[in-house]
Short mmCIF file of N, CA and C in Angstrom, two decimals:
data_model
loop_
_atom_site.label_atom_id
_atom_site.label_comp_id
_atom_site.label_asym_id
_atom_site.label_seq_id
_atom_site.Cartn_x
_atom_site.Cartn_y
_atom_site.Cartn_z
N MET A 21 139.15 -120.79 -59.16
CA MET A 21 139.38 -119.38 -59.40
C MET A 21 139.51 -118.66 -58.05
N SER A 22 140.41 -117.74 -58.00
CA SER A 22 140.65 -117.02 -56.75
C SER A 22 139.64 -115.90 -56.55
N ASN A 23 139.58 -115.43 -55.33
CA ASN A 23 138.71 -114.35 -54.92
C ASN A 23 139.57 -113.08 -54.85
N ARG A 24 139.13 -111.98 -55.43
CA ARG A 24 139.92 -110.75 -55.43
C ARG A 24 139.14 -109.61 -54.79
N TYR A 25 139.87 -108.81 -54.01
CA TYR A 25 139.27 -107.65 -53.36
C TYR A 25 140.37 -106.63 -53.05
N GLU A 26 139.95 -105.41 -52.82
CA GLU A 26 140.90 -104.33 -52.58
C GLU A 26 140.92 -103.96 -51.10
N ILE A 27 142.13 -103.75 -50.57
CA ILE A 27 142.29 -103.41 -49.16
C ILE A 27 143.38 -102.34 -48.98
N CYS A 28 143.37 -101.74 -47.81
CA CYS A 28 144.53 -101.07 -47.25
C CYS A 28 144.92 -101.94 -46.06
N LEU A 29 146.21 -102.20 -45.89
CA LEU A 29 146.67 -102.96 -44.73
C LEU A 29 147.12 -101.96 -43.68
N VAL A 30 146.36 -101.89 -42.59
CA VAL A 30 146.59 -100.91 -41.54
C VAL A 30 147.47 -101.55 -40.46
N SER A 31 148.58 -100.89 -40.17
CA SER A 31 149.45 -101.34 -39.09
C SER A 31 148.88 -100.85 -37.76
N THR A 32 149.05 -101.64 -36.72
CA THR A 32 148.56 -101.24 -35.41
C THR A 32 149.64 -100.54 -34.60
N CYS A 33 150.74 -100.11 -35.25
CA CYS A 33 151.89 -99.57 -34.51
C CYS A 33 151.75 -98.11 -34.12
N ASN A 34 150.76 -97.41 -34.61
CA ASN A 34 150.62 -95.99 -34.27
C ASN A 34 149.17 -95.74 -33.88
N THR A 35 148.94 -95.38 -32.62
CA THR A 35 147.57 -95.19 -32.15
C THR A 35 147.04 -93.79 -32.43
N ASP A 36 147.91 -92.88 -32.84
CA ASP A 36 147.47 -91.51 -33.13
C ASP A 36 146.88 -91.39 -34.53
N THR A 37 147.60 -91.87 -35.51
CA THR A 37 147.19 -91.79 -36.90
C THR A 37 147.38 -93.16 -37.52
N PRO A 38 146.35 -93.74 -38.13
CA PRO A 38 146.54 -95.04 -38.77
C PRO A 38 147.61 -94.98 -39.86
N LEU A 39 148.49 -95.95 -39.86
CA LEU A 39 149.53 -96.08 -40.88
C LEU A 39 149.23 -97.31 -41.72
N CYS A 40 149.38 -97.18 -43.02
CA CYS A 40 149.06 -98.27 -43.94
C CYS A 40 150.29 -98.69 -44.72
N LEU A 41 150.32 -99.98 -45.08
CA LEU A 41 151.36 -100.49 -45.96
C LEU A 41 151.26 -99.73 -47.27
N ALA A 42 152.39 -99.24 -47.76
CA ALA A 42 152.37 -98.39 -48.95
C ALA A 42 153.63 -98.59 -49.77
N VAL A 43 153.54 -98.19 -51.02
CA VAL A 43 154.71 -98.05 -51.87
C VAL A 43 155.09 -96.58 -51.80
N ASN A 44 156.37 -96.32 -51.52
CA ASN A 44 156.84 -94.94 -51.44
C ASN A 44 156.54 -94.22 -52.75
N VAL A 45 155.78 -93.15 -52.67
CA VAL A 45 155.35 -92.43 -53.86
C VAL A 45 156.52 -91.75 -54.57
N TYR A 46 157.62 -91.52 -53.87
CA TYR A 46 158.76 -90.81 -54.46
C TYR A 46 159.68 -91.70 -55.27
N ASP A 47 159.81 -92.99 -54.89
CA ASP A 47 160.68 -93.87 -55.67
C ASP A 47 159.93 -95.04 -56.31
N ALA A 48 158.66 -95.21 -55.96
CA ALA A 48 157.79 -96.26 -56.52
C ALA A 48 158.34 -97.66 -56.33
N LYS A 49 159.17 -97.87 -55.26
CA LYS A 49 159.68 -99.21 -55.03
C LYS A 49 159.87 -99.57 -53.56
N THR A 50 160.18 -98.59 -52.70
CA THR A 50 160.40 -98.87 -51.29
C THR A 50 159.06 -99.13 -50.61
N ILE A 51 159.00 -100.19 -49.79
CA ILE A 51 157.76 -100.52 -49.08
C ILE A 51 157.85 -99.90 -47.69
N ILE A 52 156.87 -99.06 -47.39
CA ILE A 52 156.85 -98.26 -46.16
C ILE A 52 155.45 -98.30 -45.55
N VAL A 53 155.26 -97.58 -44.45
CA VAL A 53 153.93 -97.24 -43.97
C VAL A 53 153.73 -95.75 -44.19
N ASP A 54 152.50 -95.37 -44.46
CA ASP A 54 152.18 -93.96 -44.68
C ASP A 54 150.83 -93.67 -44.03
N ASN A 55 150.56 -92.40 -43.77
CA ASN A 55 149.29 -92.00 -43.16
C ASN A 55 148.12 -92.45 -44.01
N TYR A 56 147.09 -92.95 -43.34
CA TYR A 56 145.89 -93.38 -44.04
C TYR A 56 145.13 -92.18 -44.58
N VAL A 57 144.92 -92.19 -45.88
CA VAL A 57 144.04 -91.25 -46.56
C VAL A 57 143.30 -92.08 -47.61
N ALA A 58 141.98 -92.14 -47.50
CA ALA A 58 141.19 -93.06 -48.32
C ALA A 58 141.43 -92.90 -49.81
N GLU A 59 141.68 -91.70 -50.26
CA GLU A 59 141.78 -91.44 -51.69
C GLU A 59 143.14 -91.78 -52.30
N LEU A 60 144.14 -92.11 -51.49
CA LEU A 60 145.49 -92.32 -52.01
C LEU A 60 145.69 -93.75 -52.50
N ASN A 61 145.92 -93.88 -53.80
CA ASN A 61 146.05 -95.20 -54.41
C ASN A 61 147.29 -95.95 -53.97
N TRP A 62 148.38 -95.25 -53.61
CA TRP A 62 149.59 -95.98 -53.23
C TRP A 62 149.44 -96.70 -51.89
N LEU A 63 148.32 -96.48 -51.19
CA LEU A 63 148.03 -97.20 -49.96
C LEU A 63 147.18 -98.44 -50.19
N ARG A 64 146.73 -98.63 -51.40
CA ARG A 64 145.80 -99.72 -51.71
C ARG A 64 146.53 -100.92 -52.30
N TRP A 65 145.99 -102.09 -51.97
CA TRP A 65 146.51 -103.35 -52.47
C TRP A 65 145.36 -104.19 -52.97
N LEU A 66 145.56 -104.84 -54.09
CA LEU A 66 144.59 -105.79 -54.61
C LEU A 66 145.01 -107.17 -54.12
N VAL A 67 144.11 -107.83 -53.41
CA VAL A 67 144.39 -109.14 -52.85
C VAL A 67 143.90 -110.20 -53.83
N ASP A 68 144.78 -111.12 -54.18
CA ASP A 68 144.40 -112.32 -54.90
C ASP A 68 144.35 -113.41 -53.83
N ASP A 69 143.15 -113.73 -53.36
CA ASP A 69 142.96 -114.67 -52.27
C ASP A 69 143.06 -116.09 -52.84
N LEU A 70 144.12 -116.79 -52.47
CA LEU A 70 144.43 -118.09 -53.06
C LEU A 70 143.83 -119.27 -52.31
N GLY A 71 143.13 -118.99 -51.20
CA GLY A 71 142.56 -120.05 -50.39
C GLY A 71 143.55 -120.53 -49.33
N ASN A 72 143.05 -121.27 -48.37
CA ASN A 72 143.89 -121.80 -47.28
C ASN A 72 144.69 -120.71 -46.57
N ASN A 73 144.11 -119.53 -46.43
CA ASN A 73 144.74 -118.38 -45.77
C ASN A 73 146.00 -117.90 -46.47
N ASN A 74 146.11 -118.14 -47.76
CA ASN A 74 147.23 -117.63 -48.56
C ASN A 74 146.73 -116.58 -49.54
N ILE A 75 147.53 -115.54 -49.69
CA ILE A 75 147.17 -114.46 -50.60
C ILE A 75 148.40 -113.99 -51.36
N ALA A 76 148.15 -113.30 -52.45
CA ALA A 76 149.18 -112.52 -53.14
C ALA A 76 148.70 -111.08 -53.08
N LEU A 77 149.62 -110.16 -52.85
CA LEU A 77 149.29 -108.74 -52.77
C LEU A 77 149.82 -108.02 -54.00
N TRP A 78 148.93 -107.38 -54.71
CA TRP A 78 149.27 -106.63 -55.92
C TRP A 78 149.11 -105.15 -55.64
N HIS A 79 150.05 -104.37 -56.13
CA HIS A 79 149.91 -102.93 -56.04
C HIS A 79 149.36 -102.44 -57.37
N PRO A 80 148.12 -101.91 -57.38
CA PRO A 80 147.47 -101.57 -58.65
C PRO A 80 148.20 -100.50 -59.46
N ASP A 81 148.78 -99.50 -58.79
CA ASP A 81 149.45 -98.43 -59.53
C ASP A 81 150.70 -98.92 -60.25
N THR A 82 151.46 -99.79 -59.60
CA THR A 82 152.71 -100.27 -60.21
C THR A 82 152.53 -101.57 -60.96
N LYS A 83 151.33 -102.17 -60.87
CA LYS A 83 151.04 -103.46 -61.51
C LYS A 83 152.11 -104.49 -61.13
N SER A 84 152.37 -104.55 -59.82
CA SER A 84 153.42 -105.42 -59.30
C SER A 84 152.93 -106.17 -58.07
N LYS A 85 153.57 -107.34 -57.83
CA LYS A 85 153.29 -108.17 -56.66
C LYS A 85 154.28 -107.82 -55.56
N LEU A 86 153.82 -107.93 -54.31
CA LEU A 86 154.71 -107.76 -53.16
C LEU A 86 155.50 -109.04 -52.98
N VAL A 87 156.83 -108.90 -52.89
CA VAL A 87 157.74 -110.04 -52.81
C VAL A 87 158.63 -109.87 -51.59
N ALA A 88 158.85 -110.98 -50.87
CA ALA A 88 159.77 -110.98 -49.73
C ALA A 88 161.03 -111.75 -50.11
N SER A 89 162.18 -111.17 -49.85
CA SER A 89 163.45 -111.84 -50.12
C SER A 89 163.62 -113.03 -49.19
N GLU A 90 163.98 -114.17 -49.75
CA GLU A 90 164.23 -115.36 -48.94
C GLU A 90 165.53 -115.23 -48.15
N GLN A 91 166.44 -114.35 -48.59
CA GLN A 91 167.71 -114.19 -47.90
C GLN A 91 167.61 -113.29 -46.67
N ASP A 92 167.05 -112.08 -46.84
CA ASP A 92 167.08 -111.11 -45.74
C ASP A 92 165.71 -110.53 -45.38
N GLY A 93 164.67 -110.95 -46.05
CA GLY A 93 163.33 -110.47 -45.72
C GLY A 93 162.98 -109.09 -46.26
N SER A 94 163.90 -108.49 -47.01
CA SER A 94 163.57 -107.18 -47.59
C SER A 94 162.41 -107.36 -48.57
N LEU A 95 161.64 -106.30 -48.74
CA LEU A 95 160.47 -106.34 -49.62
C LEU A 95 160.76 -105.62 -50.92
N SER A 96 160.16 -106.11 -51.98
CA SER A 96 160.29 -105.47 -53.28
C SER A 96 159.01 -105.72 -54.06
N LEU A 97 158.97 -105.16 -55.24
CA LEU A 97 157.84 -105.35 -56.14
C LEU A 97 158.32 -106.08 -57.38
N ARG A 98 157.49 -107.01 -57.86
CA ARG A 98 157.81 -107.75 -59.08
C ARG A 98 156.67 -107.51 -60.07
N ALA A 99 157.02 -106.99 -61.23
CA ALA A 99 156.02 -106.66 -62.25
C ALA A 99 155.30 -107.91 -62.73
N GLY A 100 154.06 -107.72 -63.13
CA GLY A 100 153.27 -108.82 -63.65
C GLY A 100 151.90 -108.35 -64.09
N ASP A 101 151.09 -109.30 -64.49
CA ASP A 101 149.72 -109.01 -64.92
C ASP A 101 148.79 -109.94 -64.14
N ILE A 102 148.04 -109.36 -63.24
CA ILE A 102 147.18 -110.18 -62.38
C ILE A 102 146.19 -111.01 -63.18
N ASP A 103 145.71 -110.49 -64.29
CA ASP A 103 144.70 -111.20 -65.06
C ASP A 103 145.25 -112.43 -65.77
N SER A 104 146.56 -112.45 -66.06
CA SER A 104 147.12 -113.62 -66.74
C SER A 104 147.96 -114.49 -65.80
N THR A 105 148.06 -114.12 -64.53
CA THR A 105 148.84 -114.91 -63.57
C THR A 105 148.02 -116.11 -63.12
N THR A 106 148.59 -117.31 -63.31
CA THR A 106 147.90 -118.53 -62.91
C THR A 106 148.57 -119.23 -61.74
N SER A 107 149.80 -118.85 -61.44
CA SER A 107 150.49 -119.42 -60.28
C SER A 107 151.49 -118.39 -59.75
N TYR A 108 151.93 -118.61 -58.53
CA TYR A 108 152.82 -117.67 -57.87
C TYR A 108 154.06 -118.39 -57.36
N ALA A 109 155.19 -117.68 -57.36
CA ALA A 109 156.41 -118.18 -56.75
C ALA A 109 156.25 -118.11 -55.23
N ALA A 110 157.01 -118.90 -54.50
CA ALA A 110 156.91 -118.95 -53.03
C ALA A 110 157.13 -117.58 -52.40
N ASP A 111 158.00 -116.76 -52.97
CA ASP A 111 158.27 -115.45 -52.37
C ASP A 111 157.20 -114.41 -52.67
N GLU A 112 156.18 -114.80 -53.44
CA GLU A 112 155.06 -113.91 -53.77
C GLU A 112 153.80 -114.25 -52.98
N ILE A 113 153.84 -115.33 -52.21
CA ILE A 113 152.66 -115.80 -51.48
C ILE A 113 152.82 -115.44 -50.01
N TRP A 114 151.74 -114.89 -49.44
CA TRP A 114 151.71 -114.49 -48.03
C TRP A 114 150.67 -115.32 -47.31
N SER A 115 151.04 -115.82 -46.14
CA SER A 115 150.10 -116.54 -45.28
C SER A 115 149.52 -115.56 -44.27
N VAL A 116 148.23 -115.66 -44.05
CA VAL A 116 147.54 -114.78 -43.12
C VAL A 116 147.17 -115.59 -41.88
N ALA A 117 147.62 -115.11 -40.71
CA ALA A 117 147.32 -115.81 -39.46
C ALA A 117 146.68 -114.84 -38.49
N ARG A 118 145.50 -115.21 -38.02
CA ARG A 118 144.81 -114.35 -37.05
C ARG A 118 145.54 -114.40 -35.72
N ILE A 119 145.74 -113.24 -35.12
CA ILE A 119 146.39 -113.15 -33.82
C ILE A 119 145.30 -113.15 -32.76
N GLN A 120 145.39 -114.07 -31.85
CA GLN A 120 144.42 -114.14 -30.76
C GLN A 120 144.84 -113.21 -29.64
N ASN A 121 143.87 -112.72 -28.91
CA ASN A 121 144.12 -111.88 -27.73
C ASN A 121 144.98 -110.66 -28.02
N SER A 122 144.64 -109.95 -29.10
CA SER A 122 145.37 -108.72 -29.41
C SER A 122 145.22 -107.74 -28.26
N THR A 123 146.25 -106.96 -28.04
CA THR A 123 146.24 -106.02 -26.92
C THR A 123 146.42 -104.59 -27.40
N ASN A 124 146.62 -103.70 -26.46
CA ASN A 124 146.88 -102.29 -26.71
C ASN A 124 145.68 -101.60 -27.36
N PHE A 125 145.94 -100.77 -28.35
CA PHE A 125 144.92 -99.93 -28.96
C PHE A 125 143.72 -100.72 -29.46
N TRP A 126 143.95 -101.88 -30.06
CA TRP A 126 142.88 -102.60 -30.72
C TRP A 126 142.01 -103.37 -29.74
N LYS A 127 142.43 -103.49 -28.49
CA LYS A 127 141.63 -104.20 -27.50
C LYS A 127 140.29 -103.50 -27.26
N ALA A 128 140.25 -102.21 -27.56
CA ALA A 128 139.03 -101.43 -27.34
C ALA A 128 137.91 -101.85 -28.28
N PHE A 129 138.24 -102.55 -29.36
CA PHE A 129 137.23 -102.96 -30.33
C PHE A 129 136.89 -104.42 -30.15
N SER A 130 135.67 -104.78 -30.46
CA SER A 130 135.29 -106.19 -30.41
C SER A 130 135.52 -106.80 -31.79
N ASP A 131 135.54 -108.13 -31.86
CA ASP A 131 135.69 -108.78 -33.15
C ASP A 131 134.51 -108.45 -34.03
N GLY A 132 134.76 -108.38 -35.31
CA GLY A 132 133.71 -108.08 -36.28
C GLY A 132 134.17 -106.99 -37.21
N ALA A 133 133.24 -106.23 -37.73
CA ALA A 133 133.58 -105.18 -38.69
C ALA A 133 133.13 -103.84 -38.15
N MET A 134 133.80 -102.81 -38.58
CA MET A 134 133.43 -101.44 -38.19
C MET A 134 133.73 -100.53 -39.37
N GLU A 135 133.10 -99.39 -39.39
CA GLU A 135 133.41 -98.41 -40.42
C GLU A 135 134.66 -97.64 -39.99
N LEU A 136 135.58 -97.47 -40.89
CA LEU A 136 136.83 -96.77 -40.60
C LEU A 136 136.73 -95.34 -41.13
N PHE A 137 136.61 -94.41 -40.22
CA PHE A 137 136.63 -92.98 -40.55
C PHE A 137 135.55 -92.56 -41.54
N GLY A 138 134.47 -93.30 -41.65
CA GLY A 138 133.35 -92.90 -42.48
C GLY A 138 133.65 -92.80 -43.96
N HIS A 139 134.64 -93.52 -44.46
CA HIS A 139 135.00 -93.44 -45.88
C HIS A 139 134.53 -94.66 -46.67
N GLY A 140 133.57 -95.40 -46.14
CA GLY A 140 133.09 -96.58 -46.85
C GLY A 140 134.11 -97.70 -46.85
N VAL A 141 135.00 -97.70 -45.87
CA VAL A 141 136.02 -98.72 -45.76
C VAL A 141 135.66 -99.60 -44.57
N THR A 142 135.58 -100.90 -44.79
CA THR A 142 135.25 -101.82 -43.72
C THR A 142 136.52 -102.40 -43.16
N LEU A 143 136.69 -102.31 -41.87
CA LEU A 143 137.90 -102.78 -41.19
C LEU A 143 137.55 -103.95 -40.29
N LEU A 144 138.18 -105.09 -40.51
CA LEU A 144 138.03 -106.21 -39.59
C LEU A 144 139.04 -106.02 -38.48
N VAL A 145 138.60 -106.14 -37.26
CA VAL A 145 139.49 -105.86 -36.14
C VAL A 145 139.93 -107.15 -35.46
N GLY A 146 141.00 -107.07 -34.72
CA GLY A 146 141.54 -108.22 -34.01
C GLY A 146 143.02 -108.37 -34.27
N GLY A 147 143.45 -108.25 -35.49
CA GLY A 147 144.86 -108.30 -35.82
C GLY A 147 145.27 -109.57 -36.53
N TYR A 148 146.17 -109.42 -37.49
CA TYR A 148 146.66 -110.53 -38.29
C TYR A 148 148.16 -110.42 -38.45
N ALA A 149 148.81 -111.58 -38.50
CA ALA A 149 150.22 -111.65 -38.88
C ALA A 149 150.25 -111.98 -40.37
N MET A 150 151.14 -111.33 -41.09
CA MET A 150 151.31 -111.57 -42.52
C MET A 150 152.69 -112.19 -42.68
N ARG A 151 152.73 -113.43 -43.16
CA ARG A 151 153.99 -114.18 -43.22
C ARG A 151 154.27 -114.68 -44.63
N PRO A 152 155.51 -114.51 -45.11
CA PRO A 152 155.81 -115.11 -46.41
C PRO A 152 155.69 -116.63 -46.31
N SER A 153 155.10 -117.23 -47.31
CA SER A 153 154.80 -118.67 -47.22
C SER A 153 156.05 -119.53 -47.12
N PHE A 154 157.18 -119.04 -47.57
CA PHE A 154 158.40 -119.85 -47.54
C PHE A 154 159.03 -119.93 -46.16
N ASN A 155 158.60 -119.05 -45.22
CA ASN A 155 159.20 -119.06 -43.88
C ASN A 155 158.25 -118.41 -42.89
N THR A 156 157.52 -119.21 -42.13
CA THR A 156 156.54 -118.66 -41.20
C THR A 156 157.18 -118.05 -39.95
N ASP A 157 158.52 -118.09 -39.85
CA ASP A 157 159.21 -117.37 -38.77
C ASP A 157 159.35 -115.89 -39.12
N ARG A 158 159.20 -115.56 -40.38
CA ARG A 158 159.27 -114.15 -40.82
C ARG A 158 157.87 -113.55 -40.76
N ASN A 159 157.80 -112.27 -40.43
CA ASN A 159 156.52 -111.57 -40.31
C ASN A 159 156.63 -110.19 -40.91
N LEU A 160 155.58 -109.76 -41.61
CA LEU A 160 155.53 -108.40 -42.11
C LEU A 160 155.61 -107.47 -40.91
N ASN A 161 156.59 -106.57 -40.91
CA ASN A 161 156.96 -105.85 -39.70
C ASN A 161 157.39 -104.43 -40.05
N VAL A 162 156.85 -103.45 -39.33
CA VAL A 162 157.37 -102.09 -39.44
C VAL A 162 158.66 -102.08 -38.63
N LEU A 163 159.77 -101.85 -39.29
CA LEU A 163 161.07 -102.00 -38.64
C LEU A 163 161.31 -100.94 -37.56
N GLY A 164 162.04 -101.35 -36.53
CA GLY A 164 162.44 -100.43 -35.46
C GLY A 164 161.70 -100.70 -34.17
N ASN A 165 162.01 -99.86 -33.19
CA ASN A 165 161.43 -99.99 -31.86
C ASN A 165 160.45 -98.87 -31.54
N GLY A 166 160.10 -98.08 -32.52
CA GLY A 166 159.17 -96.97 -32.32
C GLY A 166 159.88 -95.74 -31.78
N PRO A 167 159.25 -94.61 -31.78
CA PRO A 167 157.89 -94.43 -32.33
C PRO A 167 157.89 -94.67 -33.85
N TYR A 168 156.75 -95.10 -34.34
CA TYR A 168 156.61 -95.42 -35.76
C TYR A 168 155.92 -94.26 -36.45
N ASN A 169 156.52 -93.79 -37.51
CA ASN A 169 156.03 -92.62 -38.24
C ASN A 169 155.86 -92.96 -39.71
N PRO A 170 155.16 -92.10 -40.45
CA PRO A 170 155.09 -92.29 -41.89
C PRO A 170 156.50 -92.41 -42.47
N ASN A 171 156.65 -93.20 -43.50
CA ASN A 171 157.90 -93.49 -44.19
C ASN A 171 158.78 -94.49 -43.47
N SER A 172 158.31 -95.07 -42.36
CA SER A 172 159.06 -96.16 -41.73
C SER A 172 159.06 -97.35 -42.68
N VAL A 173 160.22 -98.00 -42.80
CA VAL A 173 160.38 -99.12 -43.74
C VAL A 173 159.75 -100.38 -43.17
N VAL A 174 159.20 -101.20 -44.06
CA VAL A 174 158.56 -102.47 -43.71
C VAL A 174 159.36 -103.59 -44.35
N ALA A 175 159.52 -104.70 -43.62
CA ALA A 175 160.22 -105.88 -44.13
C ALA A 175 159.56 -107.12 -43.56
N ALA A 176 160.00 -108.28 -44.05
CA ALA A 176 159.56 -109.56 -43.48
C ALA A 176 160.63 -109.95 -42.46
N TRP A 177 160.45 -109.49 -41.24
CA TRP A 177 161.41 -109.64 -40.16
C TRP A 177 161.47 -111.09 -39.69
N ASP A 178 162.67 -111.57 -39.41
CA ASP A 178 162.85 -112.93 -38.93
C ASP A 178 162.73 -112.95 -37.42
N GLY A 179 161.54 -113.27 -36.94
CA GLY A 179 161.28 -113.31 -35.51
C GLY A 179 159.85 -112.88 -35.22
N TRP A 180 159.42 -113.15 -34.02
CA TRP A 180 158.06 -112.84 -33.59
C TRP A 180 158.13 -112.33 -32.17
N SER A 181 157.56 -111.17 -31.95
CA SER A 181 157.57 -110.57 -30.61
C SER A 181 156.23 -110.74 -29.92
N GLY A 182 155.55 -111.82 -30.21
CA GLY A 182 154.30 -112.13 -29.54
C GLY A 182 153.12 -111.28 -29.96
N GLY A 183 153.18 -110.70 -31.14
CA GLY A 183 152.08 -109.86 -31.61
C GLY A 183 152.26 -108.40 -31.25
N ALA A 184 153.52 -107.93 -31.21
CA ALA A 184 153.78 -106.52 -30.94
C ALA A 184 153.08 -105.66 -31.98
N ALA A 185 152.83 -104.42 -31.62
CA ALA A 185 152.06 -103.52 -32.48
C ALA A 185 152.63 -103.39 -33.89
N ASN A 186 153.94 -103.44 -34.03
CA ASN A 186 154.55 -103.27 -35.36
C ASN A 186 154.53 -104.54 -36.20
N GLU A 187 153.97 -105.63 -35.67
CA GLU A 187 153.87 -106.86 -36.46
C GLU A 187 152.41 -107.32 -36.62
N ARG A 188 151.46 -106.47 -36.24
CA ARG A 188 150.03 -106.78 -36.42
C ARG A 188 149.46 -105.89 -37.52
N TRP A 189 148.58 -106.48 -38.31
CA TRP A 189 147.98 -105.76 -39.45
C TRP A 189 146.48 -106.00 -39.44
N LEU A 190 145.75 -105.01 -39.92
CA LEU A 190 144.30 -105.10 -40.05
C LEU A 190 143.93 -104.77 -41.49
N PRO A 191 143.11 -105.60 -42.13
CA PRO A 191 142.68 -105.29 -43.49
C PRO A 191 141.54 -104.28 -43.46
N ALA A 192 141.72 -103.20 -44.15
CA ALA A 192 140.64 -102.23 -44.35
C ALA A 192 140.11 -102.45 -45.76
N PHE A 193 138.97 -103.12 -45.85
CA PHE A 193 138.39 -103.45 -47.15
C PHE A 193 137.85 -102.18 -47.80
N ILE A 194 138.20 -101.97 -49.04
CA ILE A 194 137.67 -100.83 -49.80
C ILE A 194 136.27 -101.25 -50.24
N GLY A 195 135.27 -100.64 -49.64
CA GLY A 195 133.90 -101.07 -49.85
C GLY A 195 133.57 -102.18 -48.87
N ALA A 196 132.61 -102.99 -49.22
CA ALA A 196 132.16 -104.06 -48.32
C ALA A 196 133.17 -105.20 -48.27
N ALA A 197 133.29 -105.81 -47.11
CA ALA A 197 134.16 -106.99 -46.98
C ALA A 197 133.56 -108.14 -47.80
N PRO A 198 134.40 -108.94 -48.46
CA PRO A 198 133.87 -110.08 -49.21
C PRO A 198 133.27 -111.10 -48.27
N ALA A 199 132.38 -111.92 -48.81
CA ALA A 199 131.71 -112.94 -47.99
C ALA A 199 132.72 -113.92 -47.40
N THR A 200 133.75 -114.26 -48.17
CA THR A 200 134.82 -115.13 -47.67
C THR A 200 136.15 -114.47 -48.01
N SER A 201 137.11 -114.63 -47.10
CA SER A 201 138.44 -114.09 -47.36
C SER A 201 139.43 -114.77 -46.44
N ALA A 202 140.70 -114.58 -46.70
CA ALA A 202 141.76 -115.09 -45.82
C ALA A 202 141.70 -114.41 -44.46
N PHE A 203 141.04 -113.25 -44.40
CA PHE A 203 140.93 -112.49 -43.16
C PHE A 203 139.62 -112.80 -42.45
N ALA A 204 139.36 -114.06 -42.21
CA ALA A 204 138.10 -114.43 -41.57
C ALA A 204 138.35 -115.09 -40.23
#
């Protein structure tokens, strides 16, 4: 049985205001980053932790899984029911890889957990790459060269810039971090 927990995925691409992986509230399908606000459900993802650093990301409001296109890396949502899902297609599985020696804004924090903005959200720091399991050359990436703002589009970009800010993610656990997770 898999381990499930709720997170916001915080991008490290904006040091002024945390940006989180989100479903665009206006079209309910475009995957973007948006300003972190603890109460906003479109910023939250339910993680189905599949073991071996593999996860599936579900958006609770749309009852859909995050899917990466095998052709171009574009992201979409695929409807489903998490409670009756027993297996996942390759384009629905994400591999989590810890990035060593993260730099820039996040270097100021030590490894471990911290409270994020006093909202009962636990954030593991250090940085992670999120990769579709079918192609580890692709990485969850806020597209562009910056500056990165709310509504910037996110895709599974084909390439790695050595852990650039727009390709690093931090899980902000809603409530306490689970005892075990892909983000360990």
